[in-house]
mmCIF file of C-alpha atoms and ligand atoms in Angstrom:
data_model
loop_
_atom_site.group_PDB
_atom_site.id
_atom_site.type_symbol
_atom_site.label_atom_id
_atom_site.label_comp_id
_atom_site.label_asym_id
_atom_site.label_seq_id
_atom_site.Cartn_x
_atom_site.Cartn_y
_atom_site.Cartn_z
ATOM 1 C CA MET A 13 -8.695 29.591 -29.209
ATOM 2 C CA LYS A 14 -5.540 30.251 -27.224
ATOM 3 C CA ILE A 15 -2.666 28.449 -25.550
ATOM 4 C CA ASP A 16 -1.063 30.178 -22.572
ATOM 5 C CA LEU A 17 1.628 28.936 -20.185
ATOM 6 C CA ILE A 18 2.442 29.536 -16.515
ATOM 7 C CA ILE A 19 6.072 29.005 -15.543
ATOM 8 C CA SER A 20 5.849 27.758 -11.951
ATOM 9 C CA ALA A 21 3.486 26.658 -9.189
ATOM 10 C CA ASP A 22 4.125 29.999 -7.458
ATOM 11 C CA ASP A 23 2.921 31.925 -10.528
ATOM 12 C CA ILE A 24 -0.540 30.379 -10.809
ATOM 13 C CA LYS A 25 -3.287 33.003 -10.650
ATOM 14 C CA LYS A 26 -6.890 31.843 -10.284
ATOM 15 C CA GLU A 27 -8.181 34.222 -12.967
ATOM 16 C CA LYS A 28 -5.757 32.700 -15.482
ATOM 17 C CA VAL A 29 -6.993 29.123 -15.045
ATOM 18 C CA ILE A 30 -10.684 29.514 -14.333
ATOM 19 C CA ASP A 31 -12.801 27.579 -16.869
ATOM 20 C CA LYS A 32 -9.718 26.729 -18.960
ATOM 21 C CA SER A 33 -8.394 23.309 -19.950
ATOM 22 C CA VAL A 34 -5.257 22.984 -17.889
ATOM 23 C CA VAL A 35 -2.430 20.488 -18.127
ATOM 24 C CA VAL A 36 -0.017 20.340 -15.195
ATOM 25 C CA ILE A 37 3.542 19.332 -16.067
ATOM 26 C CA ASP A 38 6.256 18.280 -13.664
ATOM 27 C CA MET A 39 8.185 15.907 -15.890
ATOM 28 C CA LEU A 40 10.993 15.653 -13.289
ATOM 29 C CA ARG A 41 9.361 13.844 -11.670
ATOM 30 C CA ALA A 42 5.933 14.185 -10.021
ATOM 31 C CA THR A 43 3.688 13.994 -13.073
ATOM 32 C CA SER A 44 5.844 11.209 -14.563
ATOM 33 C CA VAL A 45 5.203 9.289 -11.318
ATOM 34 C CA ILE A 46 1.448 9.904 -11.428
ATOM 35 C CA VAL A 47 1.087 8.947 -15.104
ATOM 36 C CA THR A 48 3.163 5.790 -14.514
ATOM 37 C CA ALA A 49 1.236 4.748 -11.388
ATOM 38 C CA MET A 50 -2.127 5.204 -13.128
ATOM 39 C CA ASN A 51 -0.898 3.302 -16.168
ATOM 40 C CA ASN A 52 0.200 0.450 -13.894
ATOM 41 C CA GLY A 53 -3.224 -0.082 -12.385
ATOM 42 C CA CYS A 54 -3.304 2.334 -9.459
ATOM 43 C CA ASP A 55 -6.979 3.062 -8.610
ATOM 44 C CA GLU A 56 -6.499 6.742 -7.974
ATOM 45 C CA VAL A 57 -3.986 9.295 -6.768
ATOM 46 C CA ILE A 58 -4.628 11.851 -4.039
ATOM 47 C CA PRO A 59 -2.193 14.771 -4.339
ATOM 48 C CA VAL A 60 -1.602 16.723 -1.132
ATOM 49 C CA VAL A 61 0.661 19.594 -0.196
ATOM 50 C CA THR A 62 1.927 18.561 3.245
ATOM 51 C CA ILE A 63 3.465 15.412 4.725
ATOM 52 C CA GLU A 64 1.041 15.605 7.655
ATOM 53 C CA GLU A 65 -1.975 15.562 5.328
ATOM 54 C CA ALA A 66 -0.565 12.552 3.472
ATOM 55 C CA LEU A 67 0.031 10.628 6.703
ATOM 56 C CA SER A 68 -3.405 11.405 8.102
ATOM 57 C CA ILE A 69 -5.094 10.015 4.956
ATOM 58 C CA ALA A 70 -2.902 6.900 4.712
ATOM 59 C CA ASP A 71 -3.150 6.119 8.427
ATOM 60 C CA LYS A 72 -6.876 5.421 7.970
ATOM 61 C CA ASP A 73 -6.060 2.205 6.075
ATOM 62 C CA ARG A 74 -2.424 1.179 5.527
ATOM 63 C CA GLU A 75 -3.517 -1.724 3.289
ATOM 64 C CA LYS A 76 -5.322 0.500 0.826
ATOM 65 C CA TYR A 77 -2.998 3.496 0.649
ATOM 66 C CA ILE A 78 0.542 3.873 -0.613
ATOM 67 C CA LEU A 79 2.511 6.905 0.507
ATOM 68 C CA GLY A 80 4.801 8.444 -2.095
ATOM 69 C CA GLY A 81 6.692 11.616 -2.870
ATOM 70 C CA GLU A 82 9.765 13.557 -1.856
ATOM 71 C CA ARG A 83 11.337 16.438 -0.069
ATOM 72 C CA LYS A 84 14.564 17.791 -1.607
ATOM 73 C CA ALA A 85 14.209 14.927 -4.130
ATOM 74 C CA LEU A 86 14.637 12.320 -1.365
ATOM 75 C CA LYS A 87 12.230 9.741 0.045
ATOM 76 C CA ILE A 88 10.203 10.983 3.014
ATOM 77 C CA GLU A 89 10.706 9.125 6.291
ATOM 78 C CA GLY A 90 7.963 6.547 6.867
ATOM 79 C CA PHE A 91 6.746 6.671 3.249
ATOM 80 C CA ASP A 92 6.500 3.586 1.030
ATOM 81 C CA CYS A 93 8.019 5.028 -2.139
ATOM 82 C CA SER A 94 10.249 7.889 -3.165
ATOM 83 C CA ASN A 95 9.505 10.094 -6.175
ATOM 84 C CA SER A 96 11.110 7.695 -8.629
ATOM 85 C CA PRO A 97 8.601 6.630 -11.302
ATOM 86 C CA LEU A 98 10.438 3.311 -11.597
ATOM 87 C CA GLU A 99 9.221 2.305 -8.125
ATOM 88 C CA TYR A 100 5.565 2.528 -9.156
ATOM 89 C CA THR A 101 5.296 -0.910 -10.750
ATOM 90 C CA SER A 102 2.017 -2.794 -11.046
ATOM 91 C CA GLN A 103 3.091 -5.059 -8.167
ATOM 92 C CA VAL A 104 3.297 -1.995 -5.930
ATOM 93 C CA VAL A 105 0.368 0.137 -7.113
ATOM 94 C CA ALA A 106 -2.319 -2.128 -8.619
ATOM 95 C CA ASN A 107 -5.692 -1.582 -6.920
ATOM 96 C CA LYS A 108 -4.187 0.846 -4.414
ATOM 97 C CA THR A 109 -4.656 4.547 -3.809
ATOM 98 C CA LEU A 110 -1.480 6.569 -3.976
ATOM 99 C CA VAL A 111 -1.255 9.562 -1.643
ATOM 100 C CA ILE A 112 1.509 11.777 -2.939
ATOM 101 C CA THR A 113 3.179 14.960 -1.749
ATOM 102 C CA THR A 114 6.015 16.622 -3.660
ATOM 103 C CA SER A 115 7.783 19.961 -3.565
ATOM 104 C CA ASN A 116 6.373 21.451 -6.755
ATOM 105 C CA GLY A 117 4.148 19.037 -8.663
ATOM 106 C CA THR A 118 1.380 18.451 -6.145
ATOM 107 C CA ARG A 119 1.341 22.188 -5.322
ATOM 108 C CA ALA A 120 0.824 22.973 -8.999
ATOM 109 C CA ILE A 121 -2.044 20.458 -9.261
ATOM 110 C CA LYS A 122 -3.829 21.853 -6.206
ATOM 111 C CA GLY A 123 -3.167 25.403 -7.407
ATOM 112 C CA SER A 124 -5.007 24.643 -10.661
ATOM 113 C CA GLU A 125 -8.360 24.099 -8.948
ATOM 114 C CA GLY A 126 -11.041 26.170 -10.661
ATOM 115 C CA ALA A 127 -10.023 25.108 -14.167
ATOM 116 C CA ARG A 128 -12.636 23.246 -16.235
ATOM 117 C CA ASN A 129 -10.315 20.267 -16.721
ATOM 118 C CA ILE A 130 -6.995 19.523 -15.059
ATOM 119 C CA LEU A 131 -4.964 16.971 -16.993
ATOM 120 C CA ILE A 132 -1.734 15.396 -15.776
ATOM 121 C CA GLY A 133 1.022 15.524 -18.355
ATOM 122 C CA ALA A 134 4.671 14.626 -18.871
ATOM 123 C CA LEU A 135 6.845 13.710 -21.824
ATOM 124 C CA ILE A 136 5.872 10.065 -21.376
ATOM 125 C CA ASN A 137 2.221 10.818 -22.287
ATOM 126 C CA ALA A 138 2.655 14.113 -24.183
ATOM 127 C CA LYS A 139 0.996 13.160 -27.458
ATOM 128 C CA ALA A 140 -2.031 11.703 -25.663
ATOM 129 C CA VAL A 141 -2.310 14.952 -23.664
ATOM 130 C CA ALA A 142 -2.236 16.995 -26.881
ATOM 131 C CA GLU A 143 -5.013 14.835 -28.360
ATOM 132 C CA LYS A 144 -7.202 15.243 -25.259
ATOM 133 C CA LEU A 145 -6.675 18.990 -25.231
ATOM 134 C CA ILE A 146 -7.734 19.236 -28.870
ATOM 135 C CA LYS A 147 -10.873 17.198 -28.114
ATOM 136 C CA LEU A 148 -11.743 19.424 -25.178
ATOM 137 C CA ASN A 149 -11.906 22.328 -27.643
ATOM 138 C CA ASN A 150 -11.308 25.060 -25.084
ATOM 139 C CA ASP A 151 -8.638 27.652 -24.256
ATOM 140 C CA ILE A 152 -5.577 25.854 -22.898
ATOM 141 C CA VAL A 153 -3.267 26.807 -20.041
ATOM 142 C CA ILE A 154 -0.120 24.715 -19.648
ATOM 143 C CA ILE A 155 1.069 24.883 -16.060
ATOM 144 C CA ASN A 156 4.718 24.143 -15.441
ATOM 145 C CA ALA A 157 5.316 23.084 -11.843
ATOM 146 C CA GLY A 158 8.786 24.638 -12.102
ATOM 147 C CA THR A 159 11.355 24.138 -9.367
ATOM 148 C CA TYR A 160 10.818 25.808 -5.978
ATOM 149 C CA GLY A 161 8.965 28.715 -7.581
ATOM 150 C CA GLN A 162 11.523 29.144 -10.356
ATOM 151 C CA PHE A 163 11.283 28.599 -14.086
ATOM 152 C CA SER A 164 12.487 25.085 -15.031
ATOM 153 C CA ILE A 165 13.849 24.218 -18.497
ATOM 154 C CA ASP A 166 12.580 20.624 -18.363
ATOM 155 C CA ASP A 167 8.888 21.500 -17.943
ATOM 156 C CA PHE A 168 9.202 24.291 -20.511
ATOM 157 C CA ILE A 169 10.635 22.034 -23.234
ATOM 158 C CA CYS A 170 8.008 19.389 -22.461
ATOM 159 C CA SER A 171 5.356 22.132 -22.924
ATOM 160 C CA GLY A 172 6.965 23.087 -26.228
ATOM 161 C CA TYR A 173 6.659 19.497 -27.416
ATOM 162 C CA ILE A 174 2.976 19.308 -26.384
ATOM 163 C CA ILE A 175 2.315 22.598 -28.205
ATOM 164 C CA ASP A 176 4.076 21.188 -31.260
ATOM 165 C CA CYS A 177 1.836 18.081 -31.183
ATOM 166 C CA ILE A 178 -1.271 20.280 -30.868
ATOM 167 C CA LEU A 179 -0.299 22.637 -33.704
ATOM 168 C CA LYS A 180 0.292 19.692 -36.036
ATOM 169 C CA GLU A 181 -3.437 18.925 -35.706
ATOM 170 C CA LYS A 182 -5.126 22.275 -35.093
ATOM 171 C CA GLN A 183 -4.334 25.983 -35.141
ATOM 172 C CA PHE A 184 -4.311 27.839 -31.823
ATOM 173 C CA GLU A 185 -3.272 31.388 -31.024
ATOM 174 C CA LEU A 186 -0.181 31.324 -28.770
ATOM 175 C CA THR A 187 0.707 33.856 -26.078
ATOM 176 C CA ASP A 188 4.330 35.054 -26.197
ATOM 177 C CA ILE A 189 5.417 32.636 -23.486
ATOM 178 C CA ALA A 190 3.703 29.684 -25.226
ATOM 179 C CA LYS A 191 5.326 30.742 -28.504
ATOM 180 C CA THR A 192 8.705 30.816 -26.758
ATOM 181 C CA ALA A 193 8.246 27.279 -25.387
ATOM 182 C CA HIS A 194 7.396 26.060 -28.870
ATOM 183 C CA TYR A 195 10.360 27.932 -30.380
ATOM 184 C CA LEU A 196 12.762 26.516 -27.797
ATOM 185 C CA TYR A 197 11.506 22.981 -28.342
ATOM 186 C CA ASN A 198 12.054 23.387 -32.074
ATOM 187 C CA LYS A 199 15.636 24.513 -31.414
ATOM 188 C CA SER A 200 16.256 21.289 -29.523
ATOM 189 C CA PRO A 201 13.767 18.702 -30.806
ATOM 190 C CA ASN A 202 16.010 15.867 -29.597
ATOM 191 C CA LEU A 203 15.380 17.191 -26.058
ATOM 192 C CA GLU A 204 19.129 17.576 -25.348
ATOM 193 C CA PHE A 205 18.581 21.038 -23.813
ATOM 194 C CA ILE A 206 16.666 19.448 -20.916
ATOM 195 C CA LYS A 207 20.081 18.297 -19.662
ATOM 196 C CA SER A 208 20.931 21.944 -18.869
ATOM 197 C CA ALA A 209 18.100 22.197 -16.332
ATOM 198 C CA SER A 210 19.367 22.670 -12.785
ATOM 199 C CA HIS A 211 16.888 20.071 -11.543
ATOM 200 C CA PHE A 212 18.147 17.558 -14.132
ATOM 201 C CA LYS A 213 21.616 18.047 -12.650
ATOM 202 C CA ARG A 214 20.285 17.609 -9.100
ATOM 203 C CA ILE A 215 18.711 14.263 -10.019
ATOM 204 C CA GLU A 216 21.935 13.288 -11.802
ATOM 205 C CA GLU A 217 23.969 14.073 -8.657
ATOM 206 C CA LEU A 218 21.685 11.708 -6.752
ATOM 207 C CA LYS A 219 22.711 8.996 -9.248
ATOM 208 C CA LEU A 220 19.156 8.605 -10.513
ATOM 209 C CA GLN A 221 20.160 8.383 -14.171
ATOM 210 C CA GLU A 222 17.553 5.685 -14.829
ATOM 211 C CA ASP A 223 14.802 8.052 -13.665
ATOM 212 C CA LEU A 224 16.097 10.723 -16.030
ATOM 213 C CA LYS A 225 16.210 8.310 -18.961
ATOM 214 C CA TYR A 226 12.665 7.177 -18.254
ATOM 215 C CA CYS A 227 11.197 10.660 -17.725
ATOM 216 C CA CYS A 228 12.785 11.878 -20.975
ATOM 217 C CA LYS A 229 11.112 9.186 -23.083
ATOM 218 C CA ARG A 230 8.385 10.503 -25.346
ATOM 219 C CA ASP A 231 4.890 9.082 -25.740
ATOM 220 C CA ILE A 232 5.379 5.671 -24.160
ATOM 221 C CA ILE A 233 1.994 5.949 -22.405
ATOM 222 C CA GLY A 234 -1.265 6.731 -24.173
ATOM 223 C CA ARG A 235 -3.322 7.601 -21.111
ATOM 224 C CA VAL A 236 -4.127 10.937 -19.551
ATOM 225 C CA PRO A 237 -5.043 11.074 -15.871
ATOM 226 C CA GLU A 238 -7.373 13.887 -14.798
ATOM 227 C CA TYR A 239 -7.639 15.647 -11.433
ATOM 228 C CA LYS A 240 -11.147 16.285 -10.222
ATOM 229 C CA GLU A 241 -12.547 16.947 -6.758
ATOM 230 C CA GLY A 242 -9.333 16.102 -4.944
ATOM 231 C CA ARG A 243 -8.526 12.902 -6.824
ATOM 232 C CA ILE A 244 -6.679 11.891 -9.978
ATOM 233 C CA ARG A 245 -8.233 9.141 -12.047
ATOM 234 C CA LEU A 246 -8.351 7.802 -15.562
ATOM 235 C CA PHE A 247 -11.721 8.910 -16.829
ATOM 236 C CA ASP A 248 -12.927 7.183 -19.988
ATOM 237 C CA ASN A 249 -14.537 10.354 -21.163
ATOM 238 C CA LEU A 250 -12.921 13.485 -19.860
ATOM 239 C CA SER A 251 -15.531 15.916 -18.600
ATOM 240 C CA GLU A 252 -16.243 18.554 -21.224
HETATM 241 O O1 3SL B 24 8.978 19.023 -7.925
HETATM 242 C C1 3SL B 24 8.391 18.024 -7.582
HETATM 243 O O2 3SL B 24 7.231 17.996 -7.230
HETATM 244 C C2 3SL B 24 9.195 16.761 -7.625
HETATM 245 O O3 3SL B 24 8.815 16.055 -8.746
HETATM 246 C C3 3SL B 24 10.644 17.037 -7.529
HETATM 247 S S1 3SL B 24 11.708 15.680 -7.608
HETATM 248 O O4 3SL B 24 12.121 15.459 -8.970
HETATM 249 O O5 3SL B 24 11.141 14.511 -7.075
HETATM 250 O O6 3SL B 24 12.862 16.102 -6.826
HETATM 251 MG MG1 MG B 25 10.047 19.262 -11.523
#
């Protein structure tokens, strides 16, 4: 079985993901937000591409829905939360449905439709993602959301760490790009190289150091949300 990797939401090709086990990674910050919200009791997350789509869903019932996400890393006017995972506490998200739109992450999730499974991954739940992928026993494609269609160091290193966790348990054949992610992670296993990512610097400039600290923590959550039929939920048994 193989592990392949796609470097940005703009590079997803249907034929590469069809019937594969996919994990979408946007560690800064969309998938860190989704994993955190689900871990804090959010019922489900609906990822959408446009602000208009998000508003039209949430307007149906403003008690039930929370609007979250960003444009240019900033809170969207009229939304409840920005794209800071620290805002998605249990007080805010428990028993609610989060409708989220972000620049790269939600595009990457929607772009993965057609895969057999679409898991939501970040550093904060990386080991749990690796375990689920091993259980699914299928070819794996790791999708990096990237940043505005460009390769992003943060998602790549996070992928390298997930690959490392997988290979510690089971042998997989790696494509050259997957091998490179694993190699790069092993060159910087303390994750320091993530600090060179342009998007890391952008978040730093916005004085969101606490977000960066949180998103760079490893394995603090043992749950793996899955996207299926337009919604992200925590399924007890991932569909096989
Ligand atoms: O790329 C995305 O989808 C966002 O996570 C970007 S940001 O970190 O919120 O700016
Ligand atoms: Mg990102």
